[in-house]
Amino acid sequence: MNGAESLVRTLVAGGVDVCFTNPGTSEMHFVAALDRVEGMRCVLGLFEGVVTGAADGYFRMKGTPASTLLHLGPGLANGLANLHNAKKAHSGIVNIVGQHATYHIGYNAPLTSDIEGLARPMSEWVRTSPDAKSVAADGAAAIAAAKSAPPQIATLILPADTAWNEADGIATVAAPKQQPGFSTEAVEKAAKILHSGGTQNLLLVTGNALTERGLALAQQIAGKTGCKVMGQTYHPRMARGRGRFSIDRIPYVIELALPILKDFKNIVLVEANEPIAFFAYPNKPSELKPAGCEIHRMTAWGGNSIAALEALSDALGAKPSDVKPQALAELTKPTGGLTFATIAQAIACAIPENAIIVDESLTTGRGFFPPTAAAAPHDWLQNMGGSIGFSTPVATGAAVACPDRKVICMVGDGSSMYTIQSLWTQAREGLNILTVVFANRIYQILRGEFDGVGAGAPGKRAMDMLTIDRPTIDFVALAKGMGVEARAVKSAEEFNKALADFVPVKGPHLIEVQM
Amino acid sequence: MNGAESLVRTLVAGGVDVCFTNPGTSEMHFVAALDRVEGMRCVLGLFEGVVTGAADGYFRMKGTPASTLLHLGPGLANGLANLHNAKKAHSGIVNIVGQHATYHIGYNAPLTSDIEGLARPMSEWVRTSPDAKSVAADGAAAIAAAKSAPPQIATLILPADTAWNEADGIATVAAPKQQPGFSTEAVEKAAKILHSGGTQNLLLVTGNALTERGLALAQQIAGKTGCKVMGQTYHPRMARGRGRFSIDRIPYVIELALPILKDFKNIVLVEANEPIAFFAYPNKPSELKPAGCEIHRMTAWGGNSIAALEALSDALGAKPSDVKPQALAELTKPTGGLTFATIAQAIACAIPENAIIVDESLTTGRGFFPPTAAAAPHDWLQNMGGSIGFSTPVATGAAVACPDRKVICMVGDGSSMYTIQSLWTQAREGLNILTVVFANRIYQILRGEFDGVGAGAPGKRAMDMLTIDRPTIDFVALAKGMGVEARAVKSAEEFNKALADFVPVKGPHLIEVQM
């Protein structure tokens, strides 16, 4: 068995049985090993940003890492933006990156580059295998890193000769680090804070606290104590819809966030980060908490927030009967023109039971939360790293992880074009994804940011860098070109009809929402 | 004037008057400055790989750097693969990469990453501006680096507050390093080698030696001494066609390269690298020169090879009358099926006077050189870094640099999909580019590499990672989706017709060659 085969067998034995791939010459022995090893599902992408984003989406839904197969430094580089997003989401991924044979690197052939240097900014774990006999153990160490708590981006660089030379066999993955428990002292302090002060306290949550169980615990704590529960602006995954506790998120726009936060005296963090502005702007604060507000961390990312919330609930004497009912929006199919409101309403009506929503709707979607709180129960995935081109790959990986669930990917037209190649993989694999592109023909978020940074009114040359209306992009043609059935809609009625036609049908579809 | 405006003015004053852009929030002050500064042409790309590749193509044709505008670490990351190709081609580029405001970086907002770490592997020059008053001088230093000999990839990172705070004005670019001359001793030694030995000597050339003048000098030296003149496997730019000295390149395939090189006793390098295999393969050499062959470097990359070749020619007493005429292929339009030979012949017939050919045709194009040697005079650009997705962006930049010349971009279907968004920029700018996609529905080069690395015969699962025929990609639909007129062809006659229809018409077009 050669090094490549020892690695593939180690991955499969270690439970990493999906590989999103865009291989090249230096990865051919890995590809060849696939024929000899049962149990590895390989999913080809036409561009590496699709591959890495898919691994992120897979982890978010499956809770266990997938692998990627990337071609040397440039192949890794093409995948870095979505590895950045995955890292910020604390997703675990095992990247396998080919390298020239050890003895060939010094010749500086065209594809030679500093692969470790490229990997480090977006990986917590980086290693180059020195020889074929080390590959299996290095692969096992990468799996352990990806499965640790919190999970890591692990990048294993595989020189071609370590893939083709004789190896010793497979390696066993060491038991991953135990899931941390929680600090009893931190819970006691949180209980003391929340016990008094009522609405002056904010429980700011993300991570495990956004599972159905975590939200239910937070809801009874809020009912008992009067504290407010909010989410960060963005979350890797959030249980939502009818029957789940609906919480607001801190708005992205600073001017909207500050008044919401201004009266809190205490913020208790459950995995969440302190409230920080996404960007800095002249004469606006970076920190969004009000002056004098105390921050108390109850659990860190990857901590056992369910157990901590149970302990907190017990300490406060909160019970399910403390839950206060929430008023939900009424769901009626919208009519008339396509506005932010009618689009949101149409989507809320169309979300099927147990759907996965991948949200890169940016400006169009800022009002999506209230109506969709009344939709059928679903999971909502967001971009944690801010690098656009996130959603169509993440939807791809989520659909591979959960073939029995409908994935609805909502994306702005500008964002969609970074990784539009996802559609081809969706068609190839018959993935159950409906992509909804909001075609407003402008980087609308940048138009807002232009104002936000105080740059004055954009003139013709500046607007030319913000608009994408010349030529307009025909997403129906693009989808067709990659084998995905698609339709453009111009009214709420057409949008309702397209959703009704596509949502129940398995396989990939696309709707271009012409705004 | 704020820092951003001081930078834009410094760029324009320094002769960097084209900016390929994909901006975000942190770059909005740069975008706003465009309205206030005359003379900067900005070209928007939908994906950063288009932006950086376009800057490479621009430099190759214009000989002077363009700038790019990229959004933080992930935006730079998306552009790295084509920066890798540009760096290996010794193209000069000034990258402007936005960064969070200096005081905001420590808060670890979602888009925070190690931008300098990402930049270094693909940049010779990296700097983060510390404050607004430094931005102009840093920009001038970046321009000087990009214009040095050899040229450099210069990456200037611009924290948002250095862009919006008050600056002192523009900075002047220091005179770039003088173009190196050449070593008289190295030329004398080359003359001594070439004086005797005849066909046992190889003059291996690239860079400036591949201009019309350089080739003419090499041709008379070959005529006088009997030495063989060859090019590397790949070149940034090469003058070709009727009236130019047609030289062979070292084949990519090792088994083809070794017999061609086996009898040489001396290799004189004119800017070229020593002959090295593109990849390592089990039981094949990395070094392609035969045992005992002596290597002598006459000029290094960026050296004054024209002056050196003139001196060498003088030392050898070579004159234009020493030139031996070359037999050229006869150009007749092909008929029948689309084969490598008929495709090559059709293209050779269609190349118009003074065209720019961007070649990422990979396996389909391995036989393109002999027939196109007889075509109308043209320049031929190749991929120096081996990262695919190179050609459509490079064609975009070449067309911006040379609006009066036809650009023909030849690309494999697999390669084209990495940066297919180029088509939109070509439509937006009305660029005079004909893209020819060779749609064989497979990563054919990898099918060959699979054999090359001795991985045996690919089984079903391995072939699934090499083929892209499920679904087939409809490039006519993709082109239409991005505003580019396109046609698919299935025979030599249809291909001839499409070339005849599209080549004379200004603006972007695409032909899908269904093989």
Short mmCIF file of N, CA, C and O in Angstrom, two decimals, chain B residues 85-149:
data_model
loop_
_atom_site.label_atom_id
_atom_site.label_comp_id
_atom_site.label_asym_id
_atom_site.label_seq_id
_atom_site.Cartn_x
_atom_site.Cartn_y
_atom_site.Cartn_z
N ASN B 85 0.82 33.06 -11.06
CA ASN B 85 1.18 32.99 -12.48
C ASN B 85 1.91 34.26 -12.93
O ASN B 85 2.89 34.18 -13.69
N ALA B 86 1.47 35.40 -12.46
CA ALA B 86 2.09 36.68 -12.84
C ALA B 86 3.51 36.76 -12.29
O ALA B 86 4.44 37.23 -12.97
N LYS B 87 3.70 36.31 -11.06
CA LYS B 87 5.03 36.35 -10.44
C LYS B 87 6.00 35.48 -11.23
O LYS B 87 7.14 35.88 -11.49
N LYS B 88 5.53 34.30 -11.63
CA LYS B 88 6.40 33.39 -12.39
C LYS B 88 6.68 33.95 -13.79
O LYS B 88 7.67 33.57 -14.43
N ALA B 89 5.80 34.83 -14.27
CA ALA B 89 6.02 35.48 -15.57
C ALA B 89 6.83 36.76 -15.42
O ALA B 89 7.09 37.45 -16.41
N HIS B 90 7.21 37.10 -14.19
CA HIS B 90 7.95 38.34 -13.92
C HIS B 90 7.17 39.57 -14.36
O HIS B 90 7.74 40.53 -14.87
N SER B 91 5.86 39.53 -14.19
CA SER B 91 5.05 40.72 -14.47
C SER B 91 5.08 41.63 -13.25
O SER B 91 5.08 41.16 -12.12
N GLY B 92 5.07 42.93 -13.50
CA GLY B 92 4.99 43.91 -12.42
C GLY B 92 3.53 44.28 -12.17
O GLY B 92 2.79 44.56 -13.12
N ILE B 93 3.12 44.27 -10.91
CA ILE B 93 1.74 44.62 -10.54
C ILE B 93 1.79 45.37 -9.22
O ILE B 93 2.58 45.03 -8.33
N VAL B 94 0.94 46.39 -9.08
CA VAL B 94 0.76 47.08 -7.80
C VAL B 94 -0.60 46.68 -7.24
O VAL B 94 -1.64 47.12 -7.75
N ASN B 95 -0.61 45.82 -6.24
CA ASN B 95 -1.86 45.44 -5.58
C ASN B 95 -2.15 46.38 -4.42
O ASN B 95 -1.29 46.60 -3.57
N ILE B 96 -3.36 46.93 -4.41
CA ILE B 96 -3.83 47.69 -3.25
C ILE B 96 -4.85 46.82 -2.54
O ILE B 96 -5.88 46.47 -3.12
N VAL B 97 -4.55 46.45 -1.31
CA VAL B 97 -5.44 45.58 -0.55
C VAL B 97 -5.94 46.33 0.67
O VAL B 97 -5.14 46.80 1.49
N GLY B 98 -7.25 46.45 0.79
CA GLY B 98 -7.81 47.12 1.96
C GLY B 98 -7.59 46.30 3.23
O GLY B 98 -7.36 45.08 3.18
N GLN B 99 -7.64 46.98 4.34
CA GLN B 99 -7.48 46.34 5.64
C GLN B 99 -8.41 47.09 6.60
O GLN B 99 -8.81 48.24 6.34
N HIS B 100 -8.77 46.45 7.69
CA HIS B 100 -9.52 47.17 8.72
C HIS B 100 -8.71 48.38 9.19
O HIS B 100 -7.48 48.41 9.09
N ALA B 101 -9.42 49.36 9.73
CA ALA B 101 -8.74 50.49 10.36
C ALA B 101 -7.76 49.96 11.41
O ALA B 101 -8.04 48.96 12.07
N THR B 102 -6.62 50.62 11.53
CA THR B 102 -5.56 50.12 12.41
C THR B 102 -6.07 49.77 13.81
O THR B 102 -5.72 48.72 14.35
N TYR B 103 -6.95 50.62 14.35
CA TYR B 103 -7.42 50.40 15.71
C TYR B 103 -8.50 49.33 15.80
O TYR B 103 -8.89 48.91 16.89
N HIS B 104 -9.01 48.88 14.63
CA HIS B 104 -10.10 47.90 14.62
C HIS B 104 -9.58 46.46 14.48
O HIS B 104 -10.30 45.51 14.78
N ILE B 105 -8.33 46.32 14.03
CA ILE B 105 -7.80 44.98 13.74
C ILE B 105 -7.84 44.09 14.97
O ILE B 105 -8.20 42.92 14.90
N GLY B 106 -7.51 44.66 16.14
CA GLY B 106 -7.42 43.88 17.36
C GLY B 106 -8.74 43.28 17.82
O GLY B 106 -8.74 42.38 18.66
N TYR B 107 -9.85 43.77 17.30
CA TYR B 107 -11.16 43.25 17.73
C TYR B 107 -11.52 41.94 17.03
O TYR B 107 -12.54 41.35 17.34
N ASN B 108 -10.71 41.54 16.07
CA ASN B 108 -10.94 40.26 15.39
C ASN B 108 -12.34 40.15 14.80
O ASN B 108 -13.05 39.15 14.97
N ALA B 109 -12.75 41.21 14.10
CA ALA B 109 -14.04 41.21 13.39
C ALA B 109 -13.99 40.11 12.32
O ALA B 109 -12.92 39.59 11.99
N PRO B 110 -15.17 39.74 11.75
CA PRO B 110 -15.21 38.56 10.87
C PRO B 110 -14.16 38.57 9.75
O PRO B 110 -13.56 37.54 9.47
N LEU B 111 -13.92 39.72 9.13
CA LEU B 111 -13.02 39.71 7.98
C LEU B 111 -11.55 39.85 8.34
O LEU B 111 -10.70 39.98 7.46
N THR B 112 -11.23 39.83 9.62
CA THR B 112 -9.84 39.96 10.04
C THR B 112 -9.04 38.71 9.66
O THR B 112 -9.49 37.59 9.88
N SER B 113 -7.88 38.92 9.06
CA SER B 113 -6.98 37.80 8.77
C SER B 113 -5.56 38.35 8.62
O SER B 113 -5.36 39.57 8.61
N ASP B 114 -4.61 37.45 8.48
CA ASP B 114 -3.21 37.85 8.35
C ASP B 114 -2.93 38.18 6.88
O ASP B 114 -2.48 37.33 6.12
N ILE B 115 -3.18 39.42 6.50
CA ILE B 115 -3.09 39.80 5.08
C ILE B 115 -1.65 39.75 4.61
O ILE B 115 -1.35 39.28 3.51
N GLU B 116 -0.72 40.23 5.42
CA GLU B 116 0.69 40.17 5.00
C GLU B 116 1.12 38.72 4.81
O GLU B 116 1.86 38.40 3.87
N GLY B 117 0.67 37.85 5.69
CA GLY B 117 1.01 36.43 5.55
C GLY B 117 0.49 35.84 4.26
O GLY B 117 1.16 35.04 3.60
N LEU B 118 -0.72 36.24 3.89
CA LEU B 118 -1.29 35.77 2.62
C LEU B 118 -0.55 36.34 1.42
O LEU B 118 -0.41 35.68 0.39
N ALA B 119 -0.11 37.57 1.54
CA ALA B 119 0.51 38.26 0.40
C ALA B 119 1.91 37.72 0.08
O ALA B 119 2.29 37.63 -1.08
N ARG B 120 2.64 37.38 1.12
CA ARG B 120 4.08 37.12 0.94
C ARG B 120 4.42 36.01 -0.05
O ARG B 120 5.31 36.19 -0.88
N PRO B 121 3.70 34.88 -0.01
CA PRO B 121 4.11 33.82 -0.96
C PRO B 121 4.03 34.24 -2.43
O PRO B 121 4.75 33.70 -3.26
N MET B 122 3.15 35.19 -2.77
CA MET B 122 2.99 35.58 -4.17
C MET B 122 3.38 37.05 -4.42
O MET B 122 2.96 37.63 -5.42
N SER B 123 4.14 37.65 -3.53
CA SER B 123 4.58 39.04 -3.73
C SER B 123 6.06 39.14 -3.39
O SER B 123 6.50 38.55 -2.41
N GLU B 124 6.79 39.93 -4.19
CA GLU B 124 8.18 40.20 -3.83
C GLU B 124 8.28 41.37 -2.85
O GLU B 124 9.30 41.53 -2.18
N TRP B 125 7.25 42.20 -2.82
CA TRP B 125 7.26 43.42 -2.02
C TRP B 125 5.94 43.51 -1.29
O TRP B 125 4.88 43.43 -1.91
N VAL B 126 5.98 43.62 0.02
CA VAL B 126 4.75 43.71 0.84
C VAL B 126 4.94 44.81 1.88
O VAL B 126 5.99 44.87 2.54
N ARG B 127 3.96 45.69 2.01
CA ARG B 127 4.03 46.70 3.06
C ARG B 127 2.62 47.07 3.51
O ARG B 127 1.71 47.14 2.69
N THR B 128 2.46 47.31 4.81
CA THR B 128 1.20 47.86 5.34
C THR B 128 1.45 49.31 5.70
O THR B 128 2.37 49.61 6.48
N SER B 129 0.67 50.21 5.13
CA SER B 129 0.84 51.62 5.45
C SER B 129 0.44 51.88 6.90
O SER B 129 -0.63 51.46 7.33
N PRO B 130 1.31 52.58 7.67
CA PRO B 130 0.99 52.79 9.08
C PRO B 130 0.03 53.95 9.32
O PRO B 130 -0.69 53.94 10.32
N ASP B 131 0.03 54.94 8.43
CA ASP B 131 -0.83 56.10 8.65
C ASP B 131 -1.04 56.83 7.32
O ASP B 131 -0.35 56.56 6.33
N ALA B 132 -1.98 57.76 7.32
CA ALA B 132 -2.39 58.43 6.08
C ALA B 132 -1.23 59.19 5.44
O ALA B 132 -1.14 59.29 4.22
N LYS B 133 -0.36 59.75 6.27
CA LYS B 133 0.72 60.56 5.72
C LYS B 133 1.80 59.71 5.05
O LYS B 133 2.64 60.21 4.32
N SER B 134 1.78 58.40 5.30
CA SER B 134 2.74 57.49 4.67
C SER B 134 2.24 56.87 3.37
O SER B 134 3.03 56.28 2.62
N VAL B 135 0.93 56.98 3.13
CA VAL B 135 0.33 56.21 2.05
C VAL B 135 0.92 56.57 0.68
O VAL B 135 1.23 55.67 -0.13
N ALA B 136 1.09 57.85 0.40
CA ALA B 136 1.60 58.25 -0.91
C ALA B 136 3.01 57.72 -1.13
O ALA B 136 3.32 57.15 -2.18
N ALA B 137 3.86 57.88 -0.13
CA ALA B 137 5.24 57.40 -0.26
C ALA B 137 5.28 55.88 -0.40
O ALA B 137 6.07 55.33 -1.18
N ASP B 138 4.42 55.20 0.35
CA ASP B 138 4.36 53.74 0.23
C ASP B 138 3.88 53.33 -1.16
O ASP B 138 4.37 52.36 -1.74
N GLY B 139 2.91 54.09 -1.67
CA GLY B 139 2.44 53.81 -3.03
C GLY B 139 3.54 54.01 -4.06
O GLY B 139 3.70 53.20 -4.99
N ALA B 140 4.31 55.07 -3.88
CA ALA B 140 5.42 55.33 -4.81
C ALA B 140 6.46 54.23 -4.74
O ALA B 140 7.01 53.80 -5.76
N ALA B 141 6.71 53.74 -3.53
CA ALA B 141 7.68 52.64 -3.37
C ALA B 141 7.15 51.36 -4.02
O ALA B 141 7.91 50.60 -4.63
N ALA B 142 5.83 51.15 -3.93
CA ALA B 142 5.24 49.97 -4.57
C ALA B 142 5.38 50.06 -6.09
O ALA B 142 5.68 49.07 -6.76
N ILE B 143 5.14 51.26 -6.63
CA ILE B 143 5.29 51.44 -8.08
C ILE B 143 6.73 51.17 -8.50
O ILE B 143 6.99 50.49 -9.50
N ALA B 144 7.68 51.71 -7.72
CA ALA B 144 9.09 51.50 -8.06
C ALA B 144 9.43 50.01 -8.04
O ALA B 144 10.15 49.52 -8.92
N ALA B 145 8.89 49.29 -7.07
CA ALA B 145 9.14 47.84 -7.01
C ALA B 145 8.55 47.15 -8.23
O ALA B 145 9.19 46.30 -8.86
N ALA B 146 7.32 47.52 -8.58
CA ALA B 146 6.66 46.88 -9.72
C ALA B 146 7.40 47.17 -11.02
O ALA B 146 7.38 46.36 -11.95
N LYS B 147 8.05 48.33 -11.09
CA LYS B 147 8.74 48.73 -12.32
C LYS B 147 10.21 48.34 -12.34
O LYS B 147 10.93 48.67 -13.29
N SER B 148 10.68 47.70 -11.28
CA SER B 148 12.11 47.39 -11.24
C SER B 148 12.44 46.29 -12.23
O SER B 148 11.56 45.72 -12.87
N ALA B 149 13.70 45.99 -12.39
CA ALA B 149 14.13 44.97 -13.34
C ALA B 149 14.87 43.89 -12.58
O ALA B 149 15.94 44.17 -12.03
#
